[in-house]
Amino acid sequence: MTESWATFGADLHLELSAGRGLRAGLAEALREAARGGRLAPGTRLPSSRSLAADLGIARNTVAEAYAELVAEGWLTARQGSGTRVAERARPRRPASAAGAPRVSRPARRGPSYSLVPGSPDLGSFPRAAWLSAARRALTDAPNDAFGYGADGRGRAELREALAGYLARARGVYADPERIVLCAGFVHGLKLLAGVLRERRVRDIAVEGYSLDIHRDVLTGAGLRTRPLRVDEAGARTADLAAGVGAVLLTPAHQFPTGAALTPARRTAAVDWARTTGGLILEDDYDGEFRYDRQQVGALQGLDPDRVVYLGTASKSLAPGLRMGWMVVPPGVLDEVVAAKGRPDWTSSALDQLTLAEFIRSGAYDRHVRGMRLRYRRRRDALVEAVGDRVAVSGIAAGLHAVLDLPPGTERALLQAASWQDLALTGLSRFRHPEADMPPRDALVVGYGTPSDSAWTPTLTALAATLP
């Protein structure tokens, strides 16, 4: 007899052996399922009537098989509780492991404390407010939201909400028709890298200090990354060459040094793009978090036709949402949408509707303001704890700070941190291999990463690490 299915709240898959009687074959299939662990102890089986109907056999045959297994101890049967797999039935050990000595190995774990940059405080995710927004979004969701999604740009509701927010909070010219939703910054960068390659771009400029994962995405698309020197005024955009087809910048808060790109260098970047026909890829990864200075608007506002603006919810909410967006110039829009493809395979429509409702209701602004205050307090505590021992920079914005060290000491400090069970990252980790810049020893401290309960002991561990 071939495979069959039976249903009692959950599907039951049985393989009945050919050449055996129906009762014996059913009993052996159930016995094997319990013995092998496919039917866990306590699992309730379908009624004899339901299973018989699904298998196309007599009800008495099923009842007799159940009775046999109850007698053997594989099953239990109680009035009102139905027939269940006996609690003492346990999965058998694999034959290869039988008789082999058991070796107890301690579970591997990471450091007790972490100040690695790049993550917000995940424990501060606004669960209650997000759940409320999700309920409202689900209640009001149109039927087509449960389909495959015909528009490769993403849900119009979120694109409209983002257009208003980005214009108001970041100074972005954001027509909803030019917004393309993606599953985070790396996804957006992959799409753009593919578009540049199709345009026969060979070289793209990047900041001399930058994330290697971003550089890897670009080189993986066949592009060569050419580093720009970075100093206290940000990337030296005046050095952009005519042979470069695009540049990736973090103008509002250079990652990782924390510098803000000066107005003169912003103008130089836009002038280069207009003169050469190049594209500027703007990574506005933490634009919402400013502490000691007026908001620094997006570079995109200077020339929406030459700048692709990229933002995400990874720092403001959580990276696990996999929610990002691009504001794309008209001349590139069709190519980006084609690269992403139709329908929209990458982001859940319901998550998009939830974020749209979260923004429209004002919950997003309230959350960002609250987190801005929380992170500023952490930054102040960090400066107070270590500021008399090392120079601290890059602290006017964002979720990380740079601690400058005496020349030649970065590696030793990272080793000392490991003795304190503290995860730290050195500035050299972000240096482009071909960067023409003087060496700089420093630590990049992500003060958004620890939970509230871990913040004080983490700060203590950092203080104990420094000379």
Short mmCIF file of C-alpha atoms in Angstrom, two decimals:
data_model
loop_
_atom_site.label_atom_id
_atom_site.label_comp_id
_atom_site.label_asym_id
_atom_site.label_seq_id
_atom_site.Cartn_x
_atom_site.Cartn_y
_atom_site.Cartn_z
CA MET A 1 0.00 0.00 0.00
CA THR A 2 1.28 3.46 -0.80
CA GLU A 3 1.85 6.37 1.63
CA SER A 4 -1.27 7.91 3.15
CA TRP A 5 -2.20 10.81 5.39
CA ALA A 6 -4.52 11.07 8.36
CA THR A 7 -5.60 14.25 10.12
CA PHE A 8 -6.42 15.02 13.73
CA GLY A 9 -5.47 18.68 14.13
CA ALA A 10 -2.08 17.79 12.64
CA ASP A 11 -1.23 15.60 9.67
CA LEU A 12 0.04 12.08 10.31
CA HIS A 13 2.32 10.54 7.69
CA LEU A 14 2.54 6.74 7.68
CA GLU A 15 4.35 4.30 5.40
CA LEU A 16 2.62 0.92 5.33
CA SER A 17 4.84 -1.96 4.27
CA ALA A 18 3.77 -3.80 1.15
CA GLY A 19 3.08 -7.53 1.41
CA ARG A 20 1.80 -7.48 5.00
CA GLY A 21 -1.71 -7.61 6.30
CA LEU A 22 -3.45 -4.29 6.84
CA ARG A 23 -3.53 -4.56 10.62
CA ALA A 24 0.07 -5.78 10.90
CA GLY A 25 1.31 -3.19 8.43
CA LEU A 26 -0.44 -0.34 10.23
CA ALA A 27 0.79 -1.49 13.63
CA GLU A 28 4.37 -1.74 12.40
CA ALA A 29 4.19 1.72 10.75
CA LEU A 30 2.98 3.29 14.00
CA ARG A 31 5.52 1.34 16.03
CA GLU A 32 8.35 2.50 13.78
CA ALA A 33 7.17 6.12 13.91
CA ALA A 34 7.19 6.05 17.72
CA ARG A 35 10.46 4.13 17.92
CA GLY A 36 12.24 6.50 15.54
CA GLY A 37 10.95 9.67 17.20
CA ARG A 38 8.70 10.91 14.39
CA LEU A 39 5.79 10.53 16.80
CA ALA A 40 6.91 12.21 19.99
CA PRO A 41 5.74 10.93 23.40
CA GLY A 42 2.36 12.39 24.25
CA THR A 43 1.33 12.93 20.62
CA ARG A 44 -2.41 12.35 20.19
CA LEU A 45 -3.28 10.05 17.30
CA PRO A 46 -6.32 10.38 15.04
CA SER A 47 -9.46 8.57 16.08
CA SER A 48 -9.89 5.09 14.63
CA ARG A 49 -12.79 6.36 12.52
CA SER A 50 -10.74 9.31 11.12
CA LEU A 51 -7.63 7.26 10.40
CA ALA A 52 -9.66 4.47 8.80
CA ALA A 53 -11.39 6.96 6.51
CA ASP A 54 -8.12 8.53 5.43
CA LEU A 55 -6.41 5.17 4.81
CA GLY A 56 -9.44 3.65 3.11
CA ILE A 57 -9.55 0.63 5.43
CA ALA A 58 -12.01 -0.75 7.96
CA ARG A 59 -12.36 1.01 11.29
CA ASN A 60 -11.97 -2.32 13.14
CA THR A 61 -8.57 -2.79 11.51
CA VAL A 62 -7.37 0.50 12.97
CA ALA A 63 -8.93 -0.24 16.36
CA GLU A 64 -7.19 -3.65 16.48
CA ALA A 65 -3.83 -2.12 15.58
CA TYR A 66 -4.26 0.53 18.29
CA ALA A 67 -5.19 -2.15 20.84
CA GLU A 68 -2.13 -4.21 19.95
CA LEU A 69 0.19 -1.25 20.47
CA VAL A 70 -1.53 -0.29 23.73
CA ALA A 71 -0.92 -3.83 24.98
CA GLU A 72 2.74 -3.59 23.96
CA GLY A 73 3.13 -0.24 25.73
CA TRP A 74 3.71 1.89 22.64
CA LEU A 75 0.39 3.69 23.03
CA THR A 76 -1.97 4.70 25.83
CA ALA A 77 -5.74 5.00 25.61
CA ARG A 78 -7.87 6.87 28.15
CA GLN A 79 -11.51 7.89 28.04
CA GLY A 80 -11.79 11.54 26.99
CA SER A 81 -8.07 11.78 26.21
CA GLY A 82 -7.93 9.67 23.07
CA THR A 83 -5.06 7.47 21.96
CA ARG A 84 -1.59 8.86 22.52
CA VAL A 85 2.04 7.79 22.11
CA ALA A 86 3.24 6.46 25.45
CA GLU A 87 5.56 8.70 27.44
CA ARG A 88 8.16 5.96 27.79
CA ALA A 89 8.57 5.60 24.01
CA ARG A 90 11.86 7.30 23.16
CA PRO A 91 13.70 7.76 19.87
CA ARG A 92 16.36 5.12 19.28
CA ARG A 93 19.98 6.12 19.06
CA PRO A 94 21.54 5.97 15.60
CA ALA A 95 23.20 2.63 14.93
CA SER A 96 26.58 4.27 14.35
CA ALA A 97 26.42 5.74 17.86
CA ALA A 98 25.46 2.50 19.61
CA GLY A 99 28.17 1.41 21.98
CA ALA A 100 30.30 4.47 21.30
CA PRO A 101 31.53 6.26 24.42
CA ARG A 102 29.85 9.55 25.12
CA VAL A 103 32.17 12.54 25.29
CA SER A 104 30.90 15.56 27.15
CA ARG A 105 32.00 18.79 25.52
CA PRO A 106 31.28 22.21 26.97
CA ALA A 107 29.03 24.34 24.80
CA ARG A 108 30.88 27.09 22.94
CA ARG A 109 29.86 30.58 23.93
CA GLY A 110 30.84 34.09 23.00
CA PRO A 111 32.38 36.72 25.27
CA SER A 112 30.36 37.76 28.31
CA TYR A 113 30.48 41.42 27.27
CA SER A 114 30.41 43.08 23.87
CA LEU A 115 31.06 46.57 22.57
CA VAL A 116 31.23 45.51 18.93
CA PRO A 117 29.77 48.29 16.75
CA GLY A 118 26.96 47.91 14.28
CA SER A 119 24.02 46.84 16.43
CA PRO A 120 21.39 48.69 18.47
CA ASP A 121 20.20 47.57 21.89
CA LEU A 122 18.02 44.67 20.74
CA GLY A 123 16.30 44.49 24.12
CA SER A 124 14.79 47.93 23.50
CA PHE A 125 12.76 46.88 20.49
CA PRO A 126 9.27 48.39 21.01
CA ARG A 127 7.40 45.08 21.13
CA ALA A 128 4.09 46.37 22.47
CA ALA A 129 3.91 49.32 20.07
CA TRP A 130 4.97 47.14 17.14
CA LEU A 131 2.33 44.53 18.03
CA SER A 132 -0.34 47.22 18.18
CA ALA A 133 0.71 48.52 14.77
CA ALA A 134 0.74 44.98 13.39
CA ARG A 135 -2.80 44.36 14.61
CA ARG A 136 -4.07 47.55 13.03
CA ALA A 137 -2.19 46.84 9.82
CA LEU A 138 -3.52 43.30 9.63
CA THR A 139 -7.08 44.46 10.30
CA ASP A 140 -6.94 47.07 7.55
CA ALA A 141 -4.81 45.08 5.08
CA PRO A 142 -6.35 44.81 1.61
CA ASN A 143 -6.77 41.32 0.22
CA ASP A 144 -3.98 41.79 -2.30
CA ALA A 145 -1.49 42.15 0.56
CA PHE A 146 -1.71 38.38 1.00
CA GLY A 147 -0.72 37.74 -2.60
CA TYR A 148 2.71 37.58 -4.25
CA GLY A 149 3.08 41.34 -4.64
CA ALA A 150 2.93 42.65 -8.19
CA ASP A 151 5.00 45.81 -7.66
CA GLY A 152 8.70 45.08 -7.37
CA ARG A 153 9.20 48.37 -5.52
CA GLY A 154 7.23 47.09 -2.52
CA ARG A 155 3.96 48.08 -0.87
CA ALA A 156 2.73 51.56 -1.81
CA GLU A 157 1.56 52.18 1.78
CA LEU A 158 5.10 51.95 3.15
CA ARG A 159 6.63 53.89 0.28
CA GLU A 160 4.18 56.75 0.92
CA ALA A 161 4.84 56.71 4.67
CA LEU A 162 8.60 56.70 4.10
CA ALA A 163 8.40 59.54 1.59
CA GLY A 164 6.80 61.80 4.18
CA TYR A 165 9.13 60.74 6.98
CA LEU A 166 12.36 61.01 5.00
CA ALA A 167 11.44 64.45 3.66
CA ARG A 168 10.55 65.70 7.13
CA ALA A 169 13.32 64.09 9.20
CA ARG A 170 16.24 63.68 6.79
CA GLY A 171 15.73 66.33 4.12
CA VAL A 172 15.38 63.72 1.37
CA TYR A 173 13.48 64.39 -1.82
CA ALA A 174 11.47 61.19 -1.75
CA ASP A 175 8.73 60.70 -4.30
CA PRO A 176 6.97 57.40 -3.35
CA GLU A 177 7.27 56.29 -6.98
CA ARG A 178 11.06 56.45 -6.68
CA ILE A 179 11.34 54.45 -3.45
CA VAL A 180 12.35 50.78 -3.76
CA LEU A 181 12.03 48.60 -0.67
CA CYS A 182 14.70 46.00 0.02
CA ALA A 183 15.74 43.54 2.71
CA GLY A 184 18.37 45.79 4.28
CA PHE A 185 21.38 47.80 3.12
CA VAL A 186 23.43 44.87 1.83
CA HIS A 187 20.54 43.72 -0.34
CA GLY A 188 20.15 47.22 -1.76
CA LEU A 189 23.90 47.48 -2.36
CA LYS A 190 23.90 44.15 -4.20
CA LEU A 191 21.16 45.38 -6.51
CA LEU A 192 23.01 48.63 -7.21
CA ALA A 193 26.31 46.83 -7.75
CA GLY A 194 24.64 44.66 -10.37
CA VAL A 195 23.17 47.70 -12.08
CA LEU A 196 26.56 49.43 -12.14
CA ARG A 197 28.17 46.34 -13.61
CA GLU A 198 25.53 46.17 -16.34
CA ARG A 199 26.35 49.82 -17.08
CA ARG A 200 29.96 48.74 -17.61
CA VAL A 201 31.22 50.53 -14.53
CA ARG A 202 34.50 48.98 -13.47
CA ASP A 203 35.71 51.13 -10.55
CA ILE A 204 33.81 52.43 -7.54
CA ALA A 205 35.28 54.69 -4.87
CA VAL A 206 34.81 53.80 -1.20
CA GLU A 207 35.94 55.41 2.02
CA GLY A 208 39.38 54.33 3.19
CA TYR A 209 37.83 53.19 6.46
CA SER A 210 34.66 51.23 5.70
CA LEU A 211 32.94 47.89 6.22
CA ASP A 212 34.66 45.02 4.47
CA ILE A 213 31.31 43.26 3.91
CA HIS A 214 30.23 46.21 1.76
CA ARG A 215 33.47 46.13 -0.17
CA ASP A 216 33.05 42.38 -0.66
CA VAL A 217 29.59 42.92 -2.14
CA LEU A 218 31.04 45.35 -4.66
CA THR A 219 34.01 43.20 -5.60
CA GLY A 220 31.72 40.18 -5.81
CA ALA A 221 29.80 42.03 -8.53
CA GLY A 222 33.01 42.50 -10.49
CA LEU A 223 33.74 46.08 -9.37
CA ARG A 224 37.11 47.31 -8.19
CA THR A 225 37.00 49.40 -4.99
CA ARG A 226 39.29 52.42 -4.91
CA PRO A 227 39.76 53.94 -1.43
CA LEU A 228 39.42 57.64 -0.61
CA ARG A 229 41.45 59.05 2.25
CA VAL A 230 39.41 59.83 5.37
CA ASP A 231 40.24 62.50 7.93
CA GLU A 232 38.42 64.62 10.52
CA ALA A 233 36.32 66.21 7.73
CA GLY A 234 35.21 62.88 6.27
CA ALA A 235 36.15 61.39 2.92
CA ARG A 236 38.32 63.52 0.65
CA THR A 237 35.82 63.76 -2.19
CA ALA A 238 38.02 66.21 -4.09
CA ASP A 239 40.19 63.17 -4.90
CA LEU A 240 37.40 61.47 -6.86
CA ALA A 241 38.77 60.53 -10.25
CA ALA A 242 37.10 60.76 -13.63
CA GLY A 243 37.58 57.02 -14.22
CA VAL A 244 35.42 56.09 -11.24
CA GLY A 245 31.77 55.40 -12.07
CA ALA A 246 30.30 55.64 -8.56
CA VAL A 247 31.20 56.35 -4.94
CA LEU A 248 29.84 54.88 -1.70
CA LEU A 249 29.76 57.42 1.14
CA THR A 250 28.53 57.72 4.74
CA PRO A 251 28.29 61.55 4.75
CA ALA A 252 26.19 62.21 7.85
CA HIS A 253 28.35 60.07 10.17
CA GLN A 254 31.37 58.43 8.56
CA PHE A 255 31.65 54.79 9.52
CA PRO A 256 33.66 54.10 11.55
CA THR A 257 35.56 57.33 12.31
CA GLY A 258 32.40 59.34 13.11
CA ALA A 259 33.30 62.41 11.02
CA ALA A 260 30.59 64.41 9.27
CA LEU A 261 31.28 65.24 5.64
CA THR A 262 31.84 69.00 5.45
CA PRO A 263 29.72 71.22 3.15
CA ALA A 264 32.69 71.81 0.86
CA ARG A 265 33.28 68.10 0.44
CA ARG A 266 29.58 67.45 -0.11
CA THR A 267 29.63 70.02 -2.89
CA ALA A 268 32.76 68.44 -4.36
CA ALA A 269 31.06 65.04 -4.47
CA VAL A 270 27.97 66.40 -6.22
CA ASP A 271 30.09 68.38 -8.68
CA TRP A 272 32.05 65.23 -9.54
CA ALA A 273 28.81 63.29 -10.14
CA ARG A 274 27.37 66.00 -12.39
CA THR A 275 30.58 66.39 -14.37
CA THR A 276 31.32 62.70 -14.91
CA GLY A 277 27.80 61.25 -14.90
CA GLY A 278 28.74 59.14 -11.87
CA LEU A 279 26.42 58.01 -9.09
CA ILE A 280 26.71 58.70 -5.37
CA LEU A 281 25.48 55.88 -3.11
CA GLU A 282 24.59 57.45 0.24
CA ASP A 283 24.52 55.11 3.25
CA ASP A 284 22.49 56.94 5.92
CA TYR A 285 22.82 54.11 8.42
CA ASP A 286 22.19 56.03 11.68
CA GLY A 287 20.95 59.44 10.52
CA GLU A 288 18.30 59.66 13.26
CA PHE A 289 20.75 59.75 16.16
CA ARG A 290 22.28 63.21 16.68
CA TYR A 291 23.27 64.51 20.10
CA ASP A 292 25.50 67.59 20.24
CA ARG A 293 24.81 69.34 16.97
CA GLN A 294 22.01 70.26 14.63
CA GLN A 295 20.71 67.49 12.42
CA VAL A 296 22.92 66.84 9.40
CA GLY A 297 20.62 66.38 6.43
CA ALA A 298 21.04 63.80 3.72
CA LEU A 299 23.43 64.50 0.86
CA GLN A 300 20.67 63.40 -1.53
CA GLY A 301 18.88 66.71 -1.05
CA LEU A 302 21.67 68.47 -2.97
CA ASP A 303 21.03 66.52 -6.16
CA PRO A 304 18.29 63.85 -6.17
CA ASP A 305 19.17 62.97 -9.77
CA ARG A 306 22.75 61.93 -8.97
CA VAL A 307 22.40 60.40 -5.47
CA VAL A 308 20.89 57.05 -4.48
CA TYR A 309 19.79 57.35 -0.86
CA LEU A 310 19.84 54.13 1.21
CA GLY A 311 18.36 53.79 4.68
CA THR A 312 17.20 50.95 6.92
CA ALA A 313 15.38 50.18 10.15
CA SER A 314 18.37 48.16 11.38
CA LYS A 315 19.68 50.79 13.83
CA SER A 316 16.45 52.62 14.62
CA LEU A 317 14.46 49.41 15.29
CA ALA A 318 16.26 46.10 14.73
CA PRO A 319 18.27 44.39 11.97
CA GLY A 320 16.09 41.30 12.29
CA LEU A 321 13.26 43.14 10.54
CA ARG A 322 15.28 42.96 7.29
CA MET A 323 13.75 46.27 6.23
CA GLY A 324 15.52 48.80 4.05
CA TRP A 325 14.76 51.32 1.33
CA MET A 326 16.37 53.13 -1.55
CA VAL A 327 15.37 56.48 -3.03
CA VAL A 328 16.50 56.07 -6.61
CA PRO A 329 17.10 58.73 -9.30
CA PRO A 330 14.71 58.50 -12.28
CA GLY A 331 17.50 57.56 -14.65
CA VAL A 332 18.32 54.40 -12.69
CA LEU A 333 14.91 53.44 -11.32
CA ASP A 334 13.83 50.99 -14.03
CA GLU A 335 17.17 49.19 -13.89
CA VAL A 336 17.01 48.81 -10.09
CA VAL A 337 13.44 47.51 -10.19
CA ALA A 338 14.39 45.07 -12.94
CA ALA A 339 17.37 43.87 -10.90
CA LYS A 340 15.13 43.30 -7.89
CA GLY A 341 12.53 41.55 -9.99
CA ARG A 342 8.77 41.15 -9.92
CA PRO A 343 6.96 40.16 -7.84
CA ASP A 344 8.48 41.38 -4.56
CA TRP A 345 10.09 38.22 -3.18
CA THR A 346 12.28 39.81 -0.53
CA SER A 347 10.16 41.45 2.19
CA SER A 348 6.95 40.39 3.90
CA ALA A 349 4.03 42.55 2.77
CA LEU A 350 2.56 42.39 6.28
CA ASP A 351 5.82 43.64 7.82
CA GLN A 352 5.83 46.46 5.29
CA LEU A 353 2.26 47.39 6.23
CA THR A 354 3.16 47.23 9.92
CA LEU A 355 6.11 49.60 9.49
CA ALA A 356 3.90 51.94 7.46
CA GLU A 357 1.37 52.03 10.28
CA PHE A 358 4.17 52.39 12.85
CA ILE A 359 5.40 55.50 11.03
CA ARG A 360 1.98 57.02 10.32
CA SER A 361 0.83 56.63 13.94
CA GLY A 362 3.83 58.56 15.29
CA ALA A 363 5.16 55.50 17.14
CA TYR A 364 8.36 55.51 15.06
CA ASP A 365 9.16 59.12 15.99
CA ARG A 366 8.42 58.45 19.66
CA HIS A 367 10.65 55.39 19.66
CA VAL A 368 13.53 57.21 17.94
CA ARG A 369 13.32 60.13 20.38
CA GLY A 370 13.34 57.76 23.33
CA MET A 371 16.31 55.79 21.99
CA ARG A 372 18.17 58.99 21.17
CA LEU A 373 17.97 59.97 24.84
CA ARG A 374 18.97 56.46 25.98
CA TYR A 375 21.99 56.28 23.69
CA ARG A 376 23.11 59.78 24.61
CA ARG A 377 23.16 58.78 28.28
CA ARG A 378 25.23 55.73 27.40
CA ARG A 379 27.63 57.82 25.37
CA ASP A 380 28.02 60.27 28.25
CA ALA A 381 28.70 57.40 30.65
CA LEU A 382 31.31 56.00 28.27
CA VAL A 383 33.12 59.34 27.99
CA GLU A 384 33.03 59.80 31.76
CA ALA A 385 34.47 56.32 32.33
CA VAL A 386 37.39 56.51 29.88
CA GLY A 387 37.73 60.12 28.77
CA ASP A 388 40.54 60.90 31.19
CA ARG A 389 42.64 58.00 29.84
CA VAL A 390 42.12 58.11 26.07
CA ALA A 391 40.91 60.62 23.50
CA VAL A 392 37.31 59.93 22.48
CA SER A 393 36.04 61.10 19.07
CA GLY A 394 33.14 60.61 16.69
CA ILE A 395 30.62 61.04 19.51
CA ALA A 396 28.36 63.80 18.19
CA ALA A 397 26.10 61.18 16.63
CA GLY A 398 25.47 57.51 16.13
CA LEU A 399 25.85 54.40 18.27
CA HIS A 400 29.62 54.12 18.48
CA ALA A 401 32.69 56.09 19.53
CA VAL A 402 36.37 55.96 18.58
CA LEU A 403 38.96 55.64 21.35
CA ASP A 404 42.37 56.71 20.11
CA LEU A 405 45.33 54.71 21.40
CA PRO A 406 49.10 55.24 21.50
CA PRO A 407 50.77 54.08 18.25
CA GLY A 408 51.38 50.37 18.08
CA THR A 409 49.09 49.39 20.98
CA GLU A 410 45.82 48.42 19.27
CA ARG A 411 46.55 44.70 19.01
CA ALA A 412 47.71 44.48 22.62
CA LEU A 413 44.56 46.25 23.82
CA LEU A 414 42.37 43.81 21.91
CA GLN A 415 44.20 40.93 23.58
CA ALA A 416 43.72 42.58 26.98
CA ALA A 417 40.01 42.90 26.24
CA SER A 418 39.78 39.16 25.56
CA TRP A 419 41.22 38.54 29.03
CA GLN A 420 38.35 40.61 30.41
CA ASP A 421 35.90 38.46 28.38
CA LEU A 422 35.06 41.59 26.39
CA ALA A 423 34.54 41.72 22.61
CA LEU A 424 36.09 44.83 21.06
CA THR A 425 36.93 45.90 17.52
CA GLY A 426 40.03 47.77 16.40
CA LEU A 427 39.94 50.56 13.83
CA SER A 428 42.39 48.63 11.63
CA ARG A 429 39.63 46.08 11.08
CA PHE A 430 37.89 48.60 8.78
CA ARG A 431 40.93 49.87 6.85
CA HIS A 432 40.88 49.28 3.08
CA PRO A 433 43.91 47.15 2.12
CA GLU A 434 44.96 49.73 -0.48
CA ALA A 435 44.26 52.84 1.58
CA ASP A 436 46.95 55.51 1.44
CA MET A 437 46.59 56.88 4.97
CA PRO A 438 48.86 57.13 8.00
CA PRO A 439 48.27 54.22 10.43
CA ARG A 440 45.94 55.01 13.30
CA ASP A 441 45.58 52.82 16.39
CA ALA A 442 42.12 53.03 17.92
CA LEU A 443 39.14 51.10 19.24
CA VAL A 444 35.67 51.40 17.71
CA VAL A 445 33.29 51.03 20.66
CA GLY A 446 29.64 50.23 19.95
CA TYR A 447 27.77 51.50 22.98
CA GLY A 448 24.38 50.58 21.51
CA THR A 449 25.10 46.86 21.65
CA PRO A 450 24.84 45.89 25.37
CA SER A 451 21.50 45.38 27.05
CA ASP A 452 20.60 47.69 29.93
CA SER A 453 21.43 44.98 32.46
CA ALA A 454 24.85 44.37 30.87
CA TRP A 455 25.79 48.01 30.35
CA THR A 456 27.47 48.71 33.71
CA PRO A 457 29.60 45.52 33.88
CA THR A 458 30.54 45.99 30.22
CA LEU A 459 31.76 49.50 30.93
CA THR A 460 33.71 48.16 33.92
CA ALA A 461 35.36 45.55 31.70
CA LEU A 462 36.35 48.25 29.18
CA ALA A 463 37.85 50.43 31.88
CA ALA A 464 39.85 47.46 33.14
CA THR A 465 41.18 46.86 29.62
CA LEU A 466 42.56 50.36 29.04
CA PRO A 467 46.03 51.28 30.29
#
